[in-house]
mmCIF file of C-alpha atoms and ligand atoms in Angstrom:
data_model
loop_
_atom_site.group_PDB
_atom_site.id
_atom_site.type_symbol
_atom_site.label_atom_id
_atom_site.label_comp_id
_atom_site.label_asym_id
_atom_site.label_seq_id
_atom_site.Cartn_x
_atom_site.Cartn_y
_atom_site.Cartn_z
ATOM 1 C CA UNK A 1 19.167 151.272 122.454
ATOM 2 C CA UNK A 2 17.995 154.513 121.109
ATOM 3 C CA UNK A 3 20.246 157.556 120.851
ATOM 4 C CA UNK A 4 18.624 160.777 121.839
ATOM 5 C CA UNK A 5 20.700 163.053 119.593
ATOM 6 C CA UNK A 6 21.286 162.906 115.778
ATOM 7 C CA UNK A 7 24.558 161.280 115.449
ATOM 8 C CA UNK A 8 25.540 163.380 112.569
ATOM 9 C CA UNK A 9 26.345 166.092 115.071
ATOM 10 C CA UNK A 10 28.496 163.791 117.185
ATOM 11 C CA UNK A 11 30.482 161.455 115.072
ATOM 12 C CA UNK A 12 32.774 160.147 117.696
ATOM 13 C CA UNK A 13 29.968 158.688 119.646
ATOM 14 C CA UNK A 14 29.506 154.823 119.904
ATOM 15 C CA UNK A 15 27.409 152.800 122.263
ATOM 16 C CA UNK A 16 26.794 149.100 122.889
ATOM 17 C CA UNK A 17 24.432 146.994 124.922
ATOM 18 C CA UNK A 18 24.695 143.171 125.488
ATOM 19 C CA UNK A 19 22.095 140.961 127.103
ATOM 20 C CA UNK A 20 22.314 137.351 128.199
ATOM 21 C CA UNK A 21 18.542 136.620 128.293
ATOM 22 C CA UNK A 22 15.450 136.984 130.422
ATOM 23 C CA UNK A 23 15.694 133.699 132.221
ATOM 24 C CA UNK A 24 17.907 134.315 135.259
ATOM 25 C CA UNK A 25 16.503 132.946 138.588
ATOM 26 C CA UNK A 26 16.498 135.257 141.768
ATOM 27 C CA UNK A 27 19.167 134.379 144.217
ATOM 28 C CA UNK A 28 21.433 132.541 141.874
ATOM 29 C CA UNK A 29 25.144 133.336 141.477
ATOM 30 C CA UNK A 30 25.779 134.886 138.198
ATOM 31 C CA UNK A 31 29.322 136.169 138.771
ATOM 32 C CA UNK A 32 30.689 134.146 135.991
ATOM 33 C CA UNK A 33 28.125 135.461 133.507
ATOM 34 C CA UNK A 34 28.574 138.984 134.679
ATOM 35 C CA UNK A 35 32.337 138.867 134.541
ATOM 36 C CA UNK A 36 31.986 137.401 130.934
ATOM 37 C CA UNK A 37 29.579 140.047 129.821
ATOM 38 C CA UNK A 38 31.806 142.804 131.209
ATOM 39 C CA UNK A 39 35.033 141.460 129.393
ATOM 40 C CA UNK A 40 33.069 141.049 126.324
ATOM 41 C CA UNK A 41 31.680 144.539 126.569
ATOM 42 C CA UNK A 42 35.103 146.004 127.049
ATOM 43 C CA UNK A 43 36.460 144.142 123.944
ATOM 44 C CA UNK A 44 33.536 145.336 121.923
ATOM 45 C CA UNK A 45 34.162 148.820 123.107
ATOM 46 C CA UNK A 46 37.767 148.422 121.793
ATOM 47 C CA UNK A 47 36.517 147.516 118.407
ATOM 48 C CA UNK A 48 33.964 150.522 118.228
ATOM 49 C CA UNK A 49 36.378 153.029 119.391
ATOM 50 C CA UNK A 50 38.788 151.746 116.705
ATOM 51 C CA UNK A 51 36.113 152.539 114.174
ATOM 52 C CA UNK A 52 34.663 148.936 113.563
ATOM 53 C CA UNK A 53 31.207 149.018 112.207
ATOM 54 C CA UNK A 54 28.092 148.294 114.387
ATOM 55 C CA UNK A 55 27.233 145.498 112.164
ATOM 56 C CA UNK A 56 30.498 143.595 112.657
ATOM 57 C CA UNK A 57 30.592 144.278 116.450
ATOM 58 C CA UNK A 58 26.992 142.800 117.039
ATOM 59 C CA UNK A 59 28.017 139.939 115.008
ATOM 60 C CA UNK A 60 31.225 139.309 117.101
ATOM 61 C CA UNK A 61 29.498 139.818 120.337
ATOM 62 C CA UNK A 62 26.734 137.397 119.805
ATOM 63 C CA UNK A 63 29.129 134.993 118.062
ATOM 64 C CA UNK A 64 31.120 134.853 121.166
ATOM 65 C CA UNK A 65 27.913 134.621 123.397
ATOM 66 C CA UNK A 66 26.778 131.595 121.321
ATOM 67 C CA UNK A 67 30.138 129.765 121.634
ATOM 68 C CA UNK A 68 30.856 130.154 125.286
ATOM 69 C CA UNK A 69 28.210 127.900 126.574
ATOM 70 C CA UNK A 70 27.045 130.251 129.506
ATOM 71 C CA UNK A 71 23.732 131.211 127.961
ATOM 72 C CA UNK A 72 20.712 129.503 126.263
ATOM 73 C CA UNK A 73 22.078 130.163 122.908
ATOM 74 C CA UNK A 74 24.554 128.115 120.617
ATOM 75 C CA UNK A 75 26.441 125.849 122.947
ATOM 76 C CA UNK A 76 24.335 126.326 126.073
ATOM 77 C CA UNK A 77 21.044 125.359 124.257
ATOM 78 C CA UNK A 78 18.647 122.783 125.300
ATOM 79 C CA UNK A 79 17.215 120.002 123.290
ATOM 80 C CA UNK A 80 13.656 120.070 122.158
ATOM 81 C CA UNK A 81 11.058 117.432 123.145
ATOM 82 C CA UNK A 82 12.311 115.310 120.294
ATOM 83 C CA UNK A 83 15.774 115.165 121.707
ATOM 84 C CA UNK A 84 17.860 117.539 119.648
ATOM 85 C CA UNK A 85 18.881 121.313 119.532
ATOM 86 C CA UNK A 86 17.317 123.708 117.205
ATOM 87 C CA UNK A 87 18.852 127.037 116.927
ATOM 88 C CA UNK A 88 17.280 130.537 116.039
ATOM 89 C CA UNK A 89 19.305 133.795 115.185
ATOM 90 C CA UNK A 90 18.897 137.107 113.314
ATOM 91 C CA UNK A 91 20.799 140.314 112.447
ATOM 92 C CA UNK A 92 19.680 143.687 111.079
ATOM 93 C CA UNK A 93 21.574 146.666 109.768
ATOM 94 C CA UNK A 94 19.767 149.863 110.702
ATOM 95 C CA UNK A 95 21.375 152.023 107.900
ATOM 96 C CA UNK A 96 20.358 149.731 104.940
ATOM 97 C CA UNK A 97 17.521 147.775 106.724
ATOM 98 C CA UNK A 98 19.061 144.729 105.429
ATOM 99 C CA UNK A 99 18.267 141.878 107.545
ATOM 100 C CA UNK A 100 18.963 137.973 107.822
ATOM 101 C CA UNK A 101 17.638 135.309 110.083
ATOM 102 C CA UNK A 102 17.886 131.439 110.618
ATOM 103 C CA UNK A 103 15.239 129.426 112.353
ATOM 104 C CA UNK A 104 15.242 125.889 113.616
ATOM 105 C CA UNK A 105 18.782 125.204 112.330
ATOM 106 C CA UNK A 106 20.843 122.513 113.754
ATOM 107 C CA UNK A 107 24.324 122.010 114.698
ATOM 108 C CA UNK A 108 26.169 125.142 113.725
ATOM 109 C CA UNK A 109 28.539 126.962 116.065
ATOM 110 C CA UNK A 110 27.537 130.460 115.170
ATOM 111 C CA UNK A 111 23.997 130.889 113.950
ATOM 112 C CA UNK A 112 24.336 134.597 113.927
ATOM 113 C CA UNK A 113 27.064 134.343 111.221
ATOM 114 C CA UNK A 114 24.776 132.157 109.181
ATOM 115 C CA UNK A 115 22.000 134.750 109.686
ATOM 116 C CA UNK A 116 24.473 137.480 108.430
ATOM 117 C CA UNK A 117 25.004 135.184 105.451
ATOM 118 C CA UNK A 118 21.421 134.990 104.676
ATOM 119 C CA UNK A 119 21.324 138.898 104.680
ATOM 120 C CA UNK A 120 24.447 139.360 102.542
ATOM 121 C CA UNK A 121 24.586 136.249 100.188
ATOM 122 C CA UNK A 122 20.840 135.698 99.414
ATOM 123 C CA UNK A 123 17.829 137.722 98.311
ATOM 124 C CA UNK A 124 15.908 136.404 101.320
ATOM 125 C CA UNK A 125 15.506 137.420 104.932
ATOM 126 C CA UNK A 126 14.839 134.021 106.654
ATOM 127 C CA UNK A 127 15.975 130.619 106.030
ATOM 128 C CA UNK A 128 14.654 127.729 108.288
ATOM 129 C CA UNK A 129 15.466 123.967 109.041
ATOM 130 C CA UNK A 130 17.237 121.876 106.636
ATOM 131 C CA UNK A 131 17.316 124.452 103.991
ATOM 132 C CA UNK A 132 19.174 126.868 106.455
ATOM 133 C CA UNK A 133 21.574 124.129 107.240
ATOM 134 C CA UNK A 134 22.215 123.328 103.471
ATOM 135 C CA UNK A 135 22.842 127.146 102.833
ATOM 136 C CA UNK A 136 25.337 127.186 105.684
ATOM 137 C CA UNK A 137 27.189 124.226 104.683
ATOM 138 C CA UNK A 138 27.463 125.359 101.205
ATOM 139 C CA UNK A 139 29.055 128.617 102.528
ATOM 140 C CA UNK A 140 31.356 126.832 104.852
ATOM 141 C CA UNK A 141 30.007 128.033 108.305
ATOM 142 C CA UNK A 142 31.543 126.229 111.039
ATOM 143 C CA UNK A 143 29.550 123.076 112.072
ATOM 144 C CA UNK A 144 29.315 121.344 115.423
ATOM 145 C CA UNK A 145 31.269 118.196 114.977
ATOM 146 C CA UNK A 146 30.233 116.246 117.737
ATOM 147 C CA UNK A 147 26.695 117.332 118.803
ATOM 148 C CA UNK A 148 26.405 114.638 121.449
ATOM 149 C CA UNK A 149 29.163 116.068 123.523
ATOM 150 C CA UNK A 150 29.132 119.730 122.288
ATOM 151 C CA UNK A 151 26.106 121.293 124.080
ATOM 152 C CA UNK A 152 26.392 122.093 127.798
ATOM 153 C CA UNK A 153 24.214 123.421 130.600
ATOM 154 C CA UNK A 154 24.438 127.132 130.885
ATOM 155 C CA UNK A 155 25.289 128.841 134.090
ATOM 156 C CA UNK A 156 22.341 129.128 136.720
ATOM 157 C CA UNK A 157 20.235 126.298 135.189
ATOM 158 C CA UNK A 158 19.943 122.873 136.298
ATOM 159 C CA UNK A 159 19.780 119.915 134.149
ATOM 160 C CA UNK A 160 16.233 119.053 135.465
ATOM 161 C CA UNK A 161 15.115 122.634 134.417
ATOM 162 C CA UNK A 162 16.483 122.221 130.888
ATOM 163 C CA UNK A 163 14.347 119.013 130.587
ATOM 164 C CA UNK A 164 11.327 119.864 132.496
ATOM 165 C CA UNK A 165 10.538 123.537 132.694
ATOM 166 C CA UNK A 166 9.603 126.286 130.249
ATOM 167 C CA UNK A 167 12.372 128.650 131.417
ATOM 168 C CA UNK A 168 14.491 130.259 128.946
ATOM 169 C CA UNK A 169 17.306 132.645 128.014
ATOM 170 C CA UNK A 170 18.766 134.063 125.002
ATOM 171 C CA UNK A 171 21.631 136.563 123.948
ATOM 172 C CA UNK A 172 21.710 139.711 121.982
ATOM 173 C CA UNK A 173 23.740 142.675 121.197
ATOM 174 C CA UNK A 174 22.855 146.317 119.776
ATOM 175 C CA UNK A 175 25.505 148.828 118.843
ATOM 176 C CA UNK A 176 25.915 152.332 117.506
ATOM 177 C CA UNK A 177 29.271 152.963 115.621
ATOM 178 C CA UNK A 178 31.126 156.112 115.002
ATOM 179 C CA UNK A 179 29.628 156.745 111.705
ATOM 180 C CA UNK A 180 26.079 156.895 113.395
ATOM 181 C CA UNK A 181 25.095 153.486 111.951
ATOM 182 C CA UNK A 182 23.204 151.048 114.271
ATOM 183 C CA UNK A 183 22.810 147.123 114.203
ATOM 184 C CA UNK A 184 21.069 144.590 116.281
ATOM 185 C CA UNK A 185 21.460 140.888 116.566
ATOM 186 C CA UNK A 186 19.889 138.189 118.668
ATOM 187 C CA UNK A 187 20.354 134.424 119.045
ATOM 188 C CA UNK A 188 18.804 131.675 121.191
ATOM 189 C CA UNK A 189 18.245 128.016 121.723
ATOM 190 C CA UNK A 190 14.596 128.901 122.408
ATOM 191 C CA UNK A 191 12.480 127.997 125.313
ATOM 192 C CA UNK A 192 13.184 124.948 127.355
ATOM 193 C CA UNK A 193 10.683 122.029 126.509
ATOM 194 C CA UNK A 194 9.903 123.454 123.305
ATOM 195 C CA UNK A 195 8.374 121.233 120.503
ATOM 196 C CA UNK A 196 10.322 120.118 117.634
ATOM 197 C CA UNK A 197 10.018 122.875 114.903
ATOM 198 C CA UNK A 198 8.942 125.649 117.354
ATOM 199 C CA UNK A 199 10.282 129.070 116.358
ATOM 200 C CA UNK A 200 10.010 131.951 118.625
ATOM 201 C CA UNK A 201 10.540 135.626 117.895
ATOM 202 C CA UNK A 202 14.341 135.583 117.963
ATOM 203 C CA UNK A 203 14.869 134.877 114.192
ATOM 204 C CA UNK A 204 11.983 137.193 113.138
ATOM 205 C CA UNK A 205 12.947 140.532 111.953
ATOM 206 C CA UNK A 206 10.239 142.820 113.502
ATOM 207 C CA UNK A 207 9.359 140.733 116.650
ATOM 208 C CA UNK A 208 12.749 139.564 117.890
ATOM 209 C CA UNK A 209 15.237 141.916 116.298
ATOM 210 C CA UNK A 210 14.828 145.323 114.780
ATOM 211 C CA UNK A 211 17.089 148.178 113.733
ATOM 212 C CA UNK A 212 16.662 151.321 111.861
ATOM 213 C CA UNK A 213 18.351 154.728 111.955
ATOM 214 C CA UNK A 214 16.685 155.535 115.113
ATOM 215 C CA UNK A 215 16.611 152.552 117.424
ATOM 216 C CA UNK A 216 18.400 149.157 117.749
ATOM 217 C CA UNK A 217 16.381 146.353 119.610
ATOM 218 C CA UNK A 218 17.065 142.765 120.615
ATOM 219 C CA UNK A 219 14.345 141.100 122.468
ATOM 220 C CA UNK A 220 14.343 138.369 125.118
ATOM 221 C CA UNK A 221 11.503 136.767 126.919
ATOM 222 C CA UNK A 222 8.828 134.027 126.044
ATOM 223 C CA UNK A 223 8.796 134.433 122.148
ATOM 224 C CA UNK A 224 5.052 133.605 121.810
ATOM 225 C CA UNK A 225 4.065 136.455 123.953
ATOM 226 C CA UNK A 226 6.672 138.829 122.245
ATOM 227 C CA UNK A 227 5.211 137.806 118.638
ATOM 228 C CA UNK A 228 1.664 138.335 119.910
ATOM 229 C CA UNK A 229 2.503 141.748 121.270
ATOM 230 C CA UNK A 230 4.239 142.929 118.059
ATOM 231 C CA UNK A 231 7.714 142.891 119.547
ATOM 232 C CA UNK A 232 10.531 145.039 118.713
ATOM 233 C CA UNK A 233 9.169 146.903 115.747
ATOM 234 C CA UNK A 234 6.120 147.883 117.740
ATOM 235 C CA UNK A 235 8.575 149.491 120.260
ATOM 236 C CA UNK A 236 10.404 151.201 117.355
ATOM 237 C CA UNK A 237 7.039 152.690 116.074
ATOM 238 C CA UNK A 238 5.927 153.715 119.522
HETATM 239 N N1 LIG B 1 12.768 134.793 122.998
HETATM 240 C C1 LIG B 1 13.370 133.488 123.082
HETATM 241 C C2 LIG B 1 12.393 132.500 122.434
HETATM 242 O O1 LIG B 1 11.146 132.594 122.745
HETATM 243 C C3 LIG B 1 13.473 133.034 124.377
HETATM 244 C C4 LIG B 1 14.228 134.087 125.221
HETATM 245 O O2 LIG B 1 14.479 135.182 125.000
HETATM 246 O O3 LIG B 1 14.734 133.697 126.269
HETATM 247 O O4 LIG B 1 12.712 131.628 121.713
#
């Protein structure tokens, strides 16, 4: 999302874009996903029109996309080749350029909320693996209590694909609020068939998520390609 007018001249403008990943298969029925995205967009619009910050709205949107199980993020994530789910997420505030991310974190319901915690409660930008989980636990972020039964197959994906293909999907939100501030957030379970410890673009500030005072970007696609291409920040600089 990139507003083409200086927002200071138009303080009542707000905007939002959501995405549910680059992995859809042509010909499949995505009615449930489209209805969900539309409902969520309207809820977020209500928040933005009431004056809620872009940062809050992208966090709320991505948290819902993670928890619903319809997308390859949070609840809809697939196990890696070692048999367990690792989650990546990040968030960035365009006004302050503050940012946070978590990589290869296990069994938290809302990785994007933990990413915001990294941004606001630490001096770091990215925490990974067991260290990210220890941080999240110590700050009381909601954990998945029963990982064996929590994760589910997202809409439009077969169980075989989750096991055997390199297909993928992810979720993201970008928003502009009435003060002219922008924010971006992205969350994923990564690519199907990924190796244990594999980290894509999503938790990386620069490749997967970027926001400044001109543009807010949340990427989706094969993370290895996005990273090699420079990702979101290279678009921002173009
Ligand atoms: N970019 C994500 C990753 O590589 C996957 C996706 O966007 O579908 O982990």
